[in-house]
Tab-separated table of C-alpha atoms in Angstrom:
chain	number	residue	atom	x	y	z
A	1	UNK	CA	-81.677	11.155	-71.129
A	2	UNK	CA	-79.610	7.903	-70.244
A	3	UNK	CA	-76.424	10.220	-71.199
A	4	UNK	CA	-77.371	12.841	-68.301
A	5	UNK	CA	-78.097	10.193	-65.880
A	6	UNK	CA	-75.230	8.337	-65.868
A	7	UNK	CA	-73.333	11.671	-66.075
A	8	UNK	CA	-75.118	12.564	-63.214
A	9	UNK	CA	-74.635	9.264	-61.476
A	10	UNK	CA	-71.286	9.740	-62.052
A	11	UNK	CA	-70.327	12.980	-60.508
A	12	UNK	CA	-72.366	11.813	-57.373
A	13	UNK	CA	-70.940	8.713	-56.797
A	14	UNK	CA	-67.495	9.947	-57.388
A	15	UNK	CA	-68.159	12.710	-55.598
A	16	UNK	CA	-69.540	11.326	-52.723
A	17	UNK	CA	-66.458	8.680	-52.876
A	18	UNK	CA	-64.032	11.736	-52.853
A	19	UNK	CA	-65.403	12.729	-49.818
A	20	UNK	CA	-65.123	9.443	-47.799
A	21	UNK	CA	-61.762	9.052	-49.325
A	22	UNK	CA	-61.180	12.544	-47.685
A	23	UNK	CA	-62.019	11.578	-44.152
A	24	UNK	CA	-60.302	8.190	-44.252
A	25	UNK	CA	-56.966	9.956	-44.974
A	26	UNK	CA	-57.908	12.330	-42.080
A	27	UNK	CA	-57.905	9.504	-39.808
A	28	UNK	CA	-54.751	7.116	-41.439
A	29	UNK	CA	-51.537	7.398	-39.829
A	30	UNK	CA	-48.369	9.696	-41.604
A	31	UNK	CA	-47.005	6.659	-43.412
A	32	UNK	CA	-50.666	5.706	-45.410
A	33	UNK	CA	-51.784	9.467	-46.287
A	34	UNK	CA	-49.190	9.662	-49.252
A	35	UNK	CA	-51.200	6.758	-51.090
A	36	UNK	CA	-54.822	8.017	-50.028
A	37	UNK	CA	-53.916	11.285	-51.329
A	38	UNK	CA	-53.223	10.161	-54.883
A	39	UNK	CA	-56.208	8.097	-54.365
A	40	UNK	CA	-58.074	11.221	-53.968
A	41	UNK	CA	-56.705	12.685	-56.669
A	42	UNK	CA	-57.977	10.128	-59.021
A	43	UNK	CA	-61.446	10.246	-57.607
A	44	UNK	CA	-61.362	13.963	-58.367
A	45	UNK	CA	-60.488	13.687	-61.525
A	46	UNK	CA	-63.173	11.126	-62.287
A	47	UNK	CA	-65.783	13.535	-60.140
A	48	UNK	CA	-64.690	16.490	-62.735
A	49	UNK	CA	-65.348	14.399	-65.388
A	50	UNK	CA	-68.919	13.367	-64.551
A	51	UNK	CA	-69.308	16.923	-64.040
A	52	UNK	CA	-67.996	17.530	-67.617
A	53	UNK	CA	-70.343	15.185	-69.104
A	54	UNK	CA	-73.217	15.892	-67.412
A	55	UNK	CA	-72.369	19.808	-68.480
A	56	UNK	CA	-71.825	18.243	-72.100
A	57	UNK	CA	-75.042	16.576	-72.121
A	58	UNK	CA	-77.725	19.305	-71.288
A	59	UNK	CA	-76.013	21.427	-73.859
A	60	UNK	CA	-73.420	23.508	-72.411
A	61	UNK	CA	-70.012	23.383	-74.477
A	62	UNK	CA	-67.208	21.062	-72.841
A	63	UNK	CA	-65.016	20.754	-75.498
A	64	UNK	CA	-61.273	20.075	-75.149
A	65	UNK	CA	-61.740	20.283	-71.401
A	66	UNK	CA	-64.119	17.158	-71.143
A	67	UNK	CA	-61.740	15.050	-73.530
A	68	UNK	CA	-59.218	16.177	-71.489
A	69	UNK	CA	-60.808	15.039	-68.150
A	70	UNK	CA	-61.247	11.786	-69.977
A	71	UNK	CA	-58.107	11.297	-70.621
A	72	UNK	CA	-56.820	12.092	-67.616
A	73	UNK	CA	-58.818	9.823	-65.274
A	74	UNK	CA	-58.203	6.692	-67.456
A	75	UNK	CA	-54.519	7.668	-67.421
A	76	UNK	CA	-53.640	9.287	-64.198
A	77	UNK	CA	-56.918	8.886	-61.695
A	78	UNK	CA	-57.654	5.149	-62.490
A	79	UNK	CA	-53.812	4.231	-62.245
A	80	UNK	CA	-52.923	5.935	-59.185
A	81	UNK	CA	-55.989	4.771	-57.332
A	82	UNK	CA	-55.537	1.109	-58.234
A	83	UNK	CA	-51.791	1.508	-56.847
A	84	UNK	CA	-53.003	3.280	-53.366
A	85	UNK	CA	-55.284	-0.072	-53.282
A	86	UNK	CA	-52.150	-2.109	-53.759
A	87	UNK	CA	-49.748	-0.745	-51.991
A	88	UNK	CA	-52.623	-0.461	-49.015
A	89	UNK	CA	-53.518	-3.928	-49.584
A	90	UNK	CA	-49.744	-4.930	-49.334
A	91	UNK	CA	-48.705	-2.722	-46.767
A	92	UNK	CA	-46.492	-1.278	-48.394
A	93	UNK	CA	-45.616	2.180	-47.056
A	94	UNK	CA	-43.788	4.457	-49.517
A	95	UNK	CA	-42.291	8.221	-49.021
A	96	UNK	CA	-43.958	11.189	-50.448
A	97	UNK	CA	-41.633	11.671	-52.982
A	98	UNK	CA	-42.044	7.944	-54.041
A	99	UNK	CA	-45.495	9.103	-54.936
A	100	UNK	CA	-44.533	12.019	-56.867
A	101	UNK	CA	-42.285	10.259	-58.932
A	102	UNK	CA	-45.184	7.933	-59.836
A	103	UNK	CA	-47.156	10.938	-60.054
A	104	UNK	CA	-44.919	12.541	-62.757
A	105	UNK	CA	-44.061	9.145	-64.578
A	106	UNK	CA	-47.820	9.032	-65.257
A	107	UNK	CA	-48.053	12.403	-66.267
A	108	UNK	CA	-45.133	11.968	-68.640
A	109	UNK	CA	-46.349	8.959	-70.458
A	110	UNK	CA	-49.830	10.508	-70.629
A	111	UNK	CA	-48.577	13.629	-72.044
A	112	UNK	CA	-45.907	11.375	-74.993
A	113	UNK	CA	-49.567	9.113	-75.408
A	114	UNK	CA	-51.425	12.169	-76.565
A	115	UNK	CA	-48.588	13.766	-78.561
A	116	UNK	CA	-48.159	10.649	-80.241
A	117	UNK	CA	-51.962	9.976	-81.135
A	118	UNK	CA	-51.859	6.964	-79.340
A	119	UNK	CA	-53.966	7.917	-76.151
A	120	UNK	CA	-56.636	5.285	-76.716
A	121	UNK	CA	-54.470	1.687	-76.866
A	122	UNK	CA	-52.459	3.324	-74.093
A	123	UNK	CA	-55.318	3.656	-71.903
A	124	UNK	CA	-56.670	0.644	-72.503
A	125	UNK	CA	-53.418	-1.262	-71.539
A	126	UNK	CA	-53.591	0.972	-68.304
A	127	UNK	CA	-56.880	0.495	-67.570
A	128	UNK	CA	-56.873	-3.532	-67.804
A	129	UNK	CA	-53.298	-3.339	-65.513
A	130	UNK	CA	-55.469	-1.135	-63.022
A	131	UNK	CA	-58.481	-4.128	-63.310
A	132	UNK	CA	-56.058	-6.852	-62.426
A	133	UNK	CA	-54.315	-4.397	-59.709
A	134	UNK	CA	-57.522	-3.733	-57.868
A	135	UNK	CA	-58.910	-7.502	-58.435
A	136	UNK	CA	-55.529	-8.473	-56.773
A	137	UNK	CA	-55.441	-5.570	-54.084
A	138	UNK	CA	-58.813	-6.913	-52.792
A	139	UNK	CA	-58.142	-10.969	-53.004
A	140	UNK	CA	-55.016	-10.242	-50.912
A	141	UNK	CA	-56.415	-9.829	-47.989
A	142	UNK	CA	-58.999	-12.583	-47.566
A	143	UNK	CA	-60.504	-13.569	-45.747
A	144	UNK	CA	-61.919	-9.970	-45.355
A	145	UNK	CA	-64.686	-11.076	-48.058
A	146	UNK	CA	-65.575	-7.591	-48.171
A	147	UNK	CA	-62.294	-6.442	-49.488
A	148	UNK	CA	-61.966	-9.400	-52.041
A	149	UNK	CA	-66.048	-8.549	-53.038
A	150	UNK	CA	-65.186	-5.053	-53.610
A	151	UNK	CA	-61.707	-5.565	-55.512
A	152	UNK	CA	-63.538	-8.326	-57.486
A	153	UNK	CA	-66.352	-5.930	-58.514
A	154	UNK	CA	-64.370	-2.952	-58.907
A	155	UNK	CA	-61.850	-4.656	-61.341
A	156	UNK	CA	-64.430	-5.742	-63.340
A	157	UNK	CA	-66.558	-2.674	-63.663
A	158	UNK	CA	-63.067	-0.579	-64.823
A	159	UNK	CA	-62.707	-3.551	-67.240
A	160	UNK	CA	-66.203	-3.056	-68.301
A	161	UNK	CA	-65.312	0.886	-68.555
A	162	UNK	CA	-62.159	0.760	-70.702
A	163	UNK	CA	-64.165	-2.028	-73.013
A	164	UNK	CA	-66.839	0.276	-73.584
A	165	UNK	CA	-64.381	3.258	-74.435
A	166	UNK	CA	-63.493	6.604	-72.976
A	167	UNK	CA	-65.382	9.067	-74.864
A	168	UNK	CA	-68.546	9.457	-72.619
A	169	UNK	CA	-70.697	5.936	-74.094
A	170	UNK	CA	-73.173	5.664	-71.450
A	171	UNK	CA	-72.373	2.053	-70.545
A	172	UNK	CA	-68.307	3.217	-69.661
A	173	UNK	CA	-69.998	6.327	-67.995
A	174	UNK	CA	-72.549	3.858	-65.449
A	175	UNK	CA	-69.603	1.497	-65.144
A	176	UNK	CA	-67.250	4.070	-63.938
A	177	UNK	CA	-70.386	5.774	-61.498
A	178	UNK	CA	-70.663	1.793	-60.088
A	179	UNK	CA	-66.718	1.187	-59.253
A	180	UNK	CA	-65.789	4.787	-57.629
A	181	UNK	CA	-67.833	3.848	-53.944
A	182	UNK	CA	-66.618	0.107	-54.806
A	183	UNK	CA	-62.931	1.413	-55.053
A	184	UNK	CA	-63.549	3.770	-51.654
A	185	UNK	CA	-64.955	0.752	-49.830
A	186	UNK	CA	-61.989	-1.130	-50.702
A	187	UNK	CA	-59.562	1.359	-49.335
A	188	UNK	CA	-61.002	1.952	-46.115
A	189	UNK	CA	-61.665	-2.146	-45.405
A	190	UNK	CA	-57.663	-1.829	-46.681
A	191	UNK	CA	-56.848	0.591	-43.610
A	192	UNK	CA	-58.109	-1.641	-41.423
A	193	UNK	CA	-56.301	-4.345	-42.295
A	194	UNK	CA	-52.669	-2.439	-43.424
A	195	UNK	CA	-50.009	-4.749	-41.699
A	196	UNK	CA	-47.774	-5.477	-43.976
A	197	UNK	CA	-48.178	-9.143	-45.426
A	198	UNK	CA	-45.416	-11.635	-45.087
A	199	UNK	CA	-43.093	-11.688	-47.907
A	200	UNK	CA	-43.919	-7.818	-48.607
């Protein structure tokens, strides 16, 4: 039971946080969709996952597919949604293709992680990098104590995630349901606020 509700919370939460992602980027400007779009990406892939788990736990055969999705969000969605929040929180504006070379350096040290067996150490590093990232991304811009509360909390609940490990424990599930809105509140208190800082 606490397996298909935090699955559950999961996919909702994420879900739900895809969506407001979605209608932030609607609204940004050209120069800040680049970075929400990853963003969204990220969120989907974590949405999928819930969805894969919560599949997984009232019997229904995930398989490769769910450790797949696993993978993926701690090593592509979590990354590229903590760098949206910091290049958001910096100001920082960069190109499309910027993006998708990010993108596809991701991809490629995801892909040489699982080739080489070493997926789990690899996504821990990321994930703690992505902690601090989002911690930082939401201190930047006090005083907006909403941004630092939500970068604060969401940086700890992805620490609390990649402690607990990626293969669907319940606490890692819960913590990842609890940061998604956290990281989405972050980004859109982030729009509001995107001059660029001084010295960025």
């Amino acid at each position: 039971m606490p397996q298909v509700l935090a699955a559950a919370a999961l996919a909702l939460t994420a879900g739900a946080s895809t969506l407001a992602v979605g209608c932030l980027r609607r609204q940004a400007g050209e120069a800040e969709r680049p970075a929400l779009f990853c963003a969204l990406l990220g969120l989907g892939l974590a949405t999928a996952l819930g969805a894969c788990r919560l599949a997984s736990s009232i019997g229904i055969a995930t398989g490769a597919v769910q450790v797949w999705f696993e993978q993926a969000t701690l090593q592509l969605g979590v990354p590229l949604i903590a760098l949206a929040c910091l290049a958001s929180a910096r100001g920082w504006h960069w190109s499309g293709p910027t993006w998708g070379r990010l993108l596809l350096g991701l991809c490629a040290f995801f892909e040489l992680a699982r080739q080489f067996g070493a997926s789990e150490p690899y996504a821990l590093g990321l994930s703690l990098l992505s902690a601090l990232l989002v911690t930082y991304a939401g201190l930047v811009r006090w005083p907006d104590r909403h941004a630092a509360l939500a970068g604060a909390l969401g940086g700890l609940l992805l620490l609390a995630a990649a402690w607990a490990g990626p293969h669907g424990d319940v606490a890692a599930t819960f913590a990842l349901a609890l940061a998604a809105p956290l990281l989405a509140l972050l980004l859109r208190r982030l729009g509001r606020s995107a001059e660029p800082l001084a010295n960025g």
